[in-house]
């Protein structure tokens, strides 16, 4: 313990004498072994000291809570049912199933890559912090800034899509009982605003009860998942093995091109690999817990998504157009109605799916507000001092949470005027997150190539597998980003064109202008507060310093050093 205190004392002196970064971001030395809810355990204290951050959030999440959080936020089973509309138009049933398999395999490389980085730097900043540490020094500041903004826009924009999905499900229930009901854009907007207000209320006033609420929501998730499978498999008309071989081109010159455009559906369903990362400062033992929770939740989420989409494809029947062009506006509601023949049963299951999206929205608000708060803490946005505040009574970034609510409400207003405009805006969710993943992973890949000196990860992929894992993940994300800008049909009319590339370019230009006009003078990047000194054994073991005999053996036997 004396040696551990010596290491901590040296780290504290390094941070006190460092001239980079603001004083507000620095960590005052805390006694090892503190049981403070904010400080966490010894491992958390060491990580926060190395990162140069003051613990300000209550660490009340454990491993099981974090897995539950990600499963609910992912909500992949419900998203698979909702996104099959995009997939069926291009690729048919076979294209939908196989592209889900392909997307899940390659996205898992993304999850592993990000899990390793989370094991090195478990911070709510996530991608932009990793870029600031791993990118080449001359590019760290600029790349970190761009990554932070892409992640910020990605998470903030994602709330509208989640809330609208819930609104569509609840409106489908109204149509089931009142076929004359014609949904209007303003109705969906009002429901979206109401649900987001509810999610914000839970985040602000019930956040201390989150672990309990996550447990209840997780039970609901499993119950609905099982109920949907049982109802569809026992009561539905199975389509047979042809669903694995029946493709639909939708005007594209080949099956593979149609399937590539089809990838939008799977990506919408399973994206969000960084969800738990932004909860790292709410988690006890984050460096160890977060990476493992990311892997565990990805396995469960991907399994749920694949099981749900295969089930839906099996039960569609020959008349796919009738399912996709349903009066309810929600294909899964039409499929349930045809399967059960009961309006009540269909309405009940549809409401449960909508309730899952409300739970998903609640966790979405949490993640988005944490990412905004962290970026504000590092002076990455305008009015950063205001949004970097944490409520002393609620122990949560209330101001960032309220901004998230306001942003979602404003974006939902586009649904009144133009659904195309709203779809273009919400596309920032996918393109923004994918871009942030790309930059973070290529920065880690660059650090491997440069053999940069970094602390070991609590989830180490190893030099060889880690390199190929990062490379595969980066290439896949590049392909996906390009496909995100493709129209859903060849030779589209202006109304059917995918304008997301225009919005993506516009936002990028705005970020660049703000950076060169102001941000470059106030945003230094998280790396300026990161300590460059650490003890390898302390980081790995977190309990003792490296014994002297280890250094002696490494000096006398260099080949043995690798095993030590």
XYZ file of C-alpha atoms in Angstrom:
564
model
C 0.000 0.000 0.000
C 2.903 2.374 0.704
C 4.219 1.876 -2.828
C 0.746 2.522 -4.221
C 0.513 5.780 -2.274
C 3.882 6.778 -3.673
C 2.692 6.209 -7.231
C -0.460 8.225 -6.592
C 1.580 10.999 -5.026
C 3.833 11.229 -8.089
C 0.788 11.361 -10.370
C -0.759 14.132 -8.338
C 2.439 16.184 -8.612
C 2.533 15.684 -12.376
C -1.029 17.009 -12.694
C -0.433 19.933 -10.380
C 2.644 21.078 -12.290
C 1.198 20.556 -15.778
C 0.389 23.822 -17.527
C -1.983 22.468 -20.157
C -5.760 22.473 -19.777
C -8.012 24.268 -17.373
C -7.809 23.972 -13.617
C -11.458 23.042 -13.415
C -10.777 19.775 -15.202
C -8.069 18.594 -12.859
C -8.316 15.974 -10.188
C -7.434 16.760 -6.643
C -5.665 13.795 -5.099
C -8.075 11.430 -3.419
C -7.162 8.828 -0.898
C -6.940 5.307 -2.294
C -9.636 3.055 -1.071
C -12.209 5.836 -0.760
C -15.765 4.530 -0.762
C -17.201 7.764 -2.116
C -20.062 7.213 -4.563
C -18.438 9.670 -6.958
C -14.837 8.530 -6.589
C -15.654 4.848 -7.066
C -13.075 2.211 -6.187
C -9.287 2.505 -6.340
C -9.243 1.584 -10.007
C -11.706 4.378 -10.840
C -9.690 6.902 -8.840
C -6.486 5.982 -10.641
C -8.165 6.193 -14.025
C -9.684 9.592 -13.300
C -6.350 10.875 -12.006
C -4.562 9.708 -15.135
C -7.263 11.267 -17.323
C -7.113 14.500 -15.350
C -10.823 14.617 -14.523
C -12.666 15.357 -11.293
C -15.302 12.704 -10.432
C -18.639 14.538 -10.429
C -21.195 11.824 -11.203
C -22.558 9.187 -8.845
C -21.122 5.765 -9.685
C -24.153 3.611 -8.968
C -24.010 1.355 -12.037
C -22.594 -2.158 -11.823
C -21.921 -4.658 -14.585
C -25.440 -6.110 -14.732
C -26.954 -2.623 -14.657
C -24.776 -1.533 -17.561
C -25.686 -4.603 -19.618
C -29.360 -3.958 -18.924
C -28.882 -0.312 -19.889
C -27.381 -1.285 -23.264
C -29.979 -3.974 -23.994
C -32.797 -1.513 -23.382
C -31.115 1.277 -25.320
C -30.330 -1.103 -28.183
C -33.885 -2.493 -28.203
C -32.769 -4.501 -31.210
C -35.737 -6.859 -31.312
C -38.247 -4.014 -31.657
C -35.973 -2.085 -34.021
C -35.654 -5.165 -36.245
C -39.439 -5.304 -36.630
C -39.629 -1.567 -37.333
C -36.697 -1.403 -39.758
C -37.784 -4.297 -41.964
C -39.670 -1.760 -44.102
C -36.326 -0.362 -45.302
C -34.826 -3.791 -45.839
C -37.635 -5.526 -47.706
C -37.712 -2.986 -50.524
C -34.131 -3.782 -51.464
C -33.028 -7.366 -51.224
C -36.296 -9.025 -50.248
C -36.459 -11.559 -47.454
C -33.135 -13.209 -48.306
C -31.322 -9.904 -48.622
C -32.747 -8.749 -45.313
C -31.662 -11.852 -43.402
C -28.191 -12.145 -44.895
C -27.391 -8.455 -44.585
C -28.326 -8.660 -40.909
C -25.828 -11.502 -40.542
C -23.118 -9.589 -42.407
C -23.731 -6.357 -40.496
C -23.650 -8.110 -37.126
C -20.400 -9.942 -37.874
C -18.538 -6.831 -38.949
C -20.130 -4.549 -36.374
C -18.831 -6.902 -33.699
C -15.303 -5.978 -34.787
C -16.305 -2.361 -34.156
C -17.553 -3.261 -30.680
C -14.343 -5.125 -29.830
C -12.205 -2.231 -31.059
C -14.122 0.272 -28.962
C -14.152 -2.046 -25.949
C -10.372 -2.115 -25.954
C -10.239 1.690 -26.033
C -12.784 1.878 -23.213
C -10.473 -0.334 -21.163
C -7.683 2.215 -21.617
C -9.653 5.409 -21.054
C -13.048 4.821 -19.396
C -14.513 8.307 -19.725
C -17.899 9.724 -20.678
C -16.234 11.495 -23.591
C -15.678 8.241 -25.402
C -14.602 8.623 -29.014
C -13.335 12.194 -28.977
C -11.242 11.515 -25.859
C -9.702 8.409 -27.408
C -8.838 10.327 -30.560
C -7.186 13.001 -28.441
C -4.959 10.344 -26.852
C -4.330 7.984 -29.769
C -4.132 10.186 -32.881
C -0.794 11.573 -34.109
C 0.082 14.556 -31.879
C -0.083 17.155 -34.645
C -3.657 16.124 -35.530
C -5.002 15.300 -32.073
C -6.721 18.601 -31.373
C -8.534 18.937 -34.700
C -9.501 15.273 -35.023
C -10.755 15.153 -31.437
C -12.909 18.225 -32.026
C -14.471 16.793 -35.208
C -15.072 13.437 -33.540
C -16.777 15.073 -30.580
C -19.137 16.999 -32.834
C -19.990 13.965 -34.971
C -20.771 11.927 -31.854
C -22.728 14.830 -30.371
C -24.891 15.239 -33.471
C -25.268 11.480 -33.772
C -26.664 10.972 -30.282
C -28.742 14.145 -30.194
C -30.349 13.312 -33.556
C -31.058 9.716 -32.591
C -33.694 10.706 -30.043
C -36.117 11.938 -32.685
C -36.063 8.632 -34.539
C -36.625 6.649 -31.350
C -39.492 8.860 -30.184
C -41.130 8.811 -33.628
C -40.931 5.009 -33.729
C -42.857 4.890 -30.445
C -45.323 7.463 -31.790
C -45.929 5.366 -34.923
C -46.661 2.278 -32.851
C -49.152 4.085 -30.626
C -50.845 5.636 -33.659
C -51.054 2.179 -35.244
C -53.092 1.058 -32.227
C -55.495 3.945 -32.831
C -55.879 2.876 -36.469
C -56.598 -0.706 -35.417
C -59.646 0.433 -33.448
C -60.529 3.371 -35.716
C -59.738 2.536 -39.365
C -60.967 5.985 -40.413
C -58.196 7.657 -38.397
C -55.688 9.480 -40.608
C -52.406 10.226 -38.932
C -51.057 13.741 -39.373
C -47.549 15.024 -38.935
C -48.518 17.272 -36.044
C -49.991 14.328 -34.145
C -46.730 12.419 -34.369
C -44.861 15.544 -33.310
C -47.031 16.018 -30.225
C -46.571 12.392 -29.194
C -42.827 12.693 -29.784
C -42.573 15.787 -27.598
C -44.699 14.216 -24.871
C -42.637 11.016 -24.748
C -39.365 12.938 -24.723
C -40.628 15.080 -21.837
C -41.454 11.885 -19.944
C -37.992 10.451 -20.618
C -36.381 13.701 -19.480
C -38.452 13.744 -16.290
C -37.259 10.232 -15.441
C -33.634 11.216 -16.098
C -33.799 14.305 -13.904
C -36.017 13.272 -11.004
C -35.760 9.473 -10.908
C -32.146 8.937 -11.903
C -31.190 7.619 -8.460
C -33.684 4.802 -9.057
C -32.229 3.979 -12.461
C -30.733 0.587 -11.524
C -34.161 -0.554 -10.293
C -35.932 0.888 -13.330
C -33.415 -0.783 -15.636
C -34.186 -4.127 -14.025
C -37.923 -3.691 -14.577
C -37.407 -2.568 -18.163
C -35.115 -5.538 -18.802
C -37.809 -7.961 -17.635
C -40.264 -6.244 -19.989
C -37.762 -6.552 -22.834
C -37.330 -10.298 -22.380
C -41.078 -10.822 -21.913
C -41.985 -8.977 -25.122
C -39.211 -10.694 -27.075
C -40.433 -14.142 -26.043
C -44.104 -13.233 -26.518
C -43.504 -12.022 -30.074
C -41.603 -15.164 -31.042
C -44.180 -17.484 -29.477
C -47.149 -15.757 -31.104
C -45.589 -15.549 -34.563
C -44.157 -19.081 -34.619
C -47.193 -20.836 -33.134
C -49.941 -18.924 -34.922
C -48.290 -17.715 -38.137
C -48.041 -19.318 -41.559
C -44.427 -20.249 -42.091
C -42.851 -19.403 -45.406
C -40.278 -22.176 -45.550
C -36.640 -22.165 -46.596
C -37.383 -19.948 -49.601
C -37.054 -16.875 -47.397
C -33.278 -17.475 -47.396
C -33.031 -17.500 -51.199
C -35.685 -15.044 -52.420
C -34.116 -11.710 -53.367
C -35.718 -8.511 -54.622
C -33.795 -5.968 -56.717
C -36.288 -3.078 -56.619
C -34.899 -1.754 -59.905
C -31.224 -2.204 -59.060
C -29.164 -4.028 -61.733
C -28.079 -6.868 -59.424
C -28.976 -8.576 -56.174
C -25.774 -7.569 -54.413
C -26.309 -3.887 -55.164
C -29.829 -4.055 -53.797
C -28.498 -5.789 -50.699
C -25.827 -3.158 -50.172
C -28.507 -0.458 -50.117
C -30.451 -2.768 -47.811
C -27.776 -2.411 -45.111
C -29.540 0.690 -43.786
C -32.049 -1.516 -41.927
C -29.504 -3.650 -40.042
C -27.344 -0.635 -39.182
C -30.327 1.266 -37.755
C -31.097 -1.777 -35.633
C -27.692 -2.542 -34.139
C -25.843 0.793 -34.099
C -24.873 2.287 -30.744
C -21.680 0.440 -29.837
C -20.578 3.385 -27.717
C -23.728 3.617 -25.577
C -22.146 2.244 -22.405
C -18.939 4.194 -22.911
C -20.693 7.474 -22.141
C -21.906 5.953 -18.869
C -18.369 5.106 -17.740
C -18.275 7.847 -15.108
C -21.571 6.537 -13.700
C -20.084 3.030 -13.373
C -18.037 1.517 -10.549
C -14.917 -0.258 -11.796
C -15.486 1.231 -15.244
C -12.203 0.181 -16.880
C -13.051 -3.467 -16.316
C -16.849 -3.391 -16.334
C -17.559 -1.231 -19.392
C -15.641 -3.290 -22.021
C -17.107 -6.572 -20.823
C -20.596 -5.105 -20.659
C -20.174 -3.874 -24.243
C -19.272 -7.351 -25.469
C -22.001 -9.105 -23.476
C -24.738 -6.711 -24.547
C -23.622 -6.874 -28.191
C -23.923 -10.669 -28.189
C -27.430 -10.545 -26.700
C -28.579 -7.595 -28.809
C -27.377 -9.122 -32.060
C -28.947 -12.476 -31.191
C -32.287 -10.829 -30.431
C -32.186 -8.840 -33.669
C -31.372 -11.853 -35.832
C -33.995 -14.059 -34.178
C -36.641 -11.361 -34.615
C -35.869 -10.567 -38.254
C -35.724 -14.250 -39.254
C -39.074 -14.805 -37.537
C -40.639 -11.828 -39.299
C -39.330 -12.926 -42.713
C -40.664 -16.449 -42.182
C -44.157 -15.209 -41.376
C -44.603 -12.483 -44.008
C -46.300 -14.672 -46.573
C -46.376 -14.124 -50.337
C -48.141 -10.733 -50.284
C -45.311 -8.584 -48.966
C -46.710 -5.383 -50.487
C -49.846 -5.681 -48.363
C -47.678 -5.863 -45.259
C -45.444 -2.929 -46.131
C -48.315 -0.722 -47.378
C -50.551 -1.356 -44.381
C -53.111 1.288 -43.306
C -51.549 1.236 -39.834
C -48.265 2.496 -41.241
C -46.421 -0.148 -39.197
C -45.758 -3.488 -40.972
C -45.288 -5.448 -37.748
C -48.761 -4.400 -36.588
C -50.250 -5.682 -39.854
C -48.271 -8.925 -39.541
C -49.532 -9.455 -35.992
C -53.113 -8.768 -37.064
C -52.917 -11.339 -39.853
C -51.246 -13.845 -37.558
C -53.561 -13.564 -34.551
C -56.768 -12.413 -36.247
C -57.451 -10.402 -33.100
C -57.426 -6.626 -32.873
C -57.017 -6.771 -29.096
C -54.039 -9.112 -29.201
C -52.414 -7.049 -31.933
C -53.046 -3.803 -30.071
C -51.634 -5.268 -26.862
C -48.396 -6.462 -28.450
C -48.039 -3.237 -30.435
C -48.448 -1.185 -27.258
C -45.782 -3.281 -25.548
C -43.415 -2.618 -28.442
C -44.185 1.080 -28.095
C -43.472 0.900 -24.370
C -40.089 -0.669 -25.120
C -39.291 2.312 -27.323
C -40.209 4.635 -24.454
C -37.706 2.785 -22.242
C -35.183 2.973 -25.071
C -35.838 6.714 -25.382
C -35.211 7.208 -21.656
C -31.785 5.584 -21.888
C -31.148 7.468 -25.111
C -31.641 10.761 -23.271
C -29.171 9.590 -20.619
C -26.436 8.722 -23.099
C -26.927 11.819 -25.258
C -26.855 14.160 -22.266
C -23.719 12.503 -20.848
C -21.897 12.879 -24.152
C -22.938 16.537 -24.409
C -21.897 17.208 -20.812
C -18.488 15.619 -21.302
C -17.808 17.546 -24.514
C -18.829 20.781 -22.782
C -16.472 19.939 -19.910
C -13.631 19.898 -22.437
C -14.810 23.207 -23.985
C -15.874 21.655 -27.271
C -19.187 23.509 -27.691
C -20.482 27.075 -27.336
C -21.577 27.998 -23.796
C -19.482 25.102 -22.519
C -19.280 26.484 -18.980
C -23.075 26.435 -18.703
C -23.597 22.901 -20.001
C -20.636 21.446 -18.085
C -22.415 21.975 -14.762
C -23.696 19.006 -12.757
C -26.620 19.486 -10.390
C -25.288 19.164 -6.813
C -28.615 17.770 -5.593
C -29.467 15.432 -8.476
C -25.868 14.387 -9.274
C -26.740 14.495 -12.956
C -26.086 17.043 -15.738
C -29.551 18.595 -15.703
C -28.697 21.421 -18.095
C -27.385 19.039 -20.734
C -30.445 16.853 -20.263
C -32.809 19.792 -20.758
C -30.892 20.837 -23.877
C -31.321 17.310 -25.229
C -35.062 17.635 -24.677
C -35.165 21.031 -26.389
C -33.153 19.829 -29.382
C -35.434 16.830 -29.866
C -38.569 18.962 -29.651
C -37.228 21.388 -32.251
C -36.250 18.619 -34.645
C -39.630 16.920 -34.283
C -41.304 20.065 -35.656
C -39.947 19.183 -39.100
C -42.345 16.238 -39.075
C -45.205 18.728 -39.431
C -43.856 20.296 -42.603
C -41.897 17.589 -44.378
C -41.214 13.976 -43.505
C -38.359 14.020 -46.045
C -36.693 16.925 -44.233
C -37.029 15.107 -40.923
C -35.584 11.900 -42.386
C -32.649 13.895 -43.739
C -32.000 15.459 -40.347
C -32.288 12.185 -38.460
C -29.823 10.603 -40.900
C -27.214 12.575 -38.951
C -27.701 10.015 -36.216
C -26.247 7.233 -38.353
C -23.659 9.203 -40.293
C -22.519 11.110 -37.216
C -22.008 8.032 -35.055
C -20.365 6.071 -37.860
C -17.953 8.944 -38.520
C -17.040 9.149 -34.835
C -16.396 5.391 -34.757
C -14.221 5.653 -37.859
C -11.996 8.412 -36.539
C -11.595 6.750 -33.137
C -10.687 3.362 -34.599
C -8.284 4.732 -37.210
C -6.596 6.725 -34.423
C -6.118 3.519 -32.421
C -4.808 1.834 -35.559
C -2.385 4.706 -36.052
C -1.169 4.344 -32.466
C -0.472 0.648 -33.096
C 1.515 1.411 -36.235
C 3.495 4.167 -34.505
C 4.015 1.921 -31.458
C 2.802 4.810 -29.317
C 3.277 4.568 -25.572
C -0.174 3.953 -24.081
C -1.459 2.416 -20.853
C -2.488 -1.224 -21.223
C -6.174 -1.902 -21.680
C -8.298 -3.889 -19.252
C -9.665 -5.536 -22.411
C -6.548 -6.094 -24.472
C -6.979 -7.503 -27.987
C -3.265 -8.114 -28.425
C -0.999 -6.586 -31.079
C -1.841 -8.887 -33.991
C -5.541 -9.554 -33.494
C -6.052 -5.965 -32.369
C -4.500 -4.643 -35.579
C -6.687 -6.777 -37.836
C -9.741 -6.105 -35.687
C -9.235 -2.342 -36.015
C -8.535 -2.587 -39.748
C -11.613 -4.700 -40.497
C -13.824 -2.430 -38.402
C -12.543 0.713 -40.136
C -13.008 -0.687 -43.660
C -16.528 -1.862 -42.841
C -17.484 1.542 -41.432
C -16.156 3.255 -44.563
C -18.375 1.065 -46.746
C -21.402 1.647 -44.517
C -20.892 5.416 -44.507
C -20.883 5.491 -48.308
C -24.042 3.360 -48.486
C -25.799 5.694 -46.036
C -25.782 8.342 -48.773
C -27.319 6.131 -51.472
C -30.988 6.586 -52.454
C -33.308 3.668 -51.727
C -34.255 3.362 -55.412
C -32.234 3.802 -58.622
C -32.879 6.953 -60.678
C -34.819 8.648 -57.875
C -36.976 11.732 -58.219
C -36.023 14.771 -56.111
C -38.639 13.768 -53.519
C -37.120 10.272 -53.254
C -33.511 11.411 -53.224
C -31.355 10.762 -50.181
C -30.398 14.292 -49.150
C -28.435 13.160 -46.110
C -25.139 13.737 -47.937
C -26.086 17.413 -48.309
C -26.935 17.705 -44.616
C -23.762 15.837 -43.649
C -21.655 18.150 -45.783
C -23.409 21.252 -44.465
C -22.897 20.249 -40.845
C -19.242 19.431 -41.513
C -18.672 22.865 -43.068
C -20.367 24.573 -40.106
C -18.156 22.632 -37.681
C -15.038 23.621 -39.612
C -16.005 27.291 -39.672
C -16.691 27.297 -35.929
C -13.439 25.498 -35.251
C -11.206 27.896 -37.173
C -13.077 30.993 -36.031
C -13.282 30.192 -32.328
C -12.973 26.587 -31.107
C -9.282 26.196 -31.965
C -8.498 28.943 -29.457
C -10.447 27.454 -26.534
C -10.564 23.696 -27.234
C -7.282 22.037 -26.319
C -8.479 18.448 -26.313
C -8.663 16.060 -23.344
C -5.071 14.921 -23.881
C -3.793 18.160 -22.324
C -5.005 17.025 -18.896
C -3.927 13.390 -19.284
C -0.923 12.289 -17.274
C 1.799 10.742 -19.416
C 3.275 8.860 -16.456
C 1.912 5.619 -15.124
C 3.204 2.401 -13.694
C 2.437 -0.558 -15.950
C 1.809 -3.048 -13.170
C -0.288 -0.524 -11.260
C -2.495 0.074 -14.288
C -2.866 -3.641 -14.889
C -3.220 -4.874 -11.344
C -4.372 -1.657 -9.633
C -3.112 -2.880 -6.287
C 0.708 -3.059 -6.240
C 3.644 -1.482 -8.033
C 5.993 -3.553 -10.142
C 8.550 -5.402 -7.993
C 12.188 -4.430 -8.516
C 13.161 -7.955 -9.569
C 10.858 -7.719 -12.590
C 12.845 -4.783 -13.980
C 16.120 -6.659 -13.350
C 14.913 -9.757 -15.191
C 13.665 -7.684 -18.114
C 17.047 -5.985 -18.426
C 19.044 -9.244 -18.323
C 16.661 -11.324 -20.421
C 15.081 -9.130 -23.148
C 13.349 -12.080 -24.811
C 11.739 -12.953 -21.515
C 10.473 -9.391 -21.152
C 7.570 -10.038 -23.487
C 6.210 -12.755 -21.247
C 6.680 -10.627 -18.118
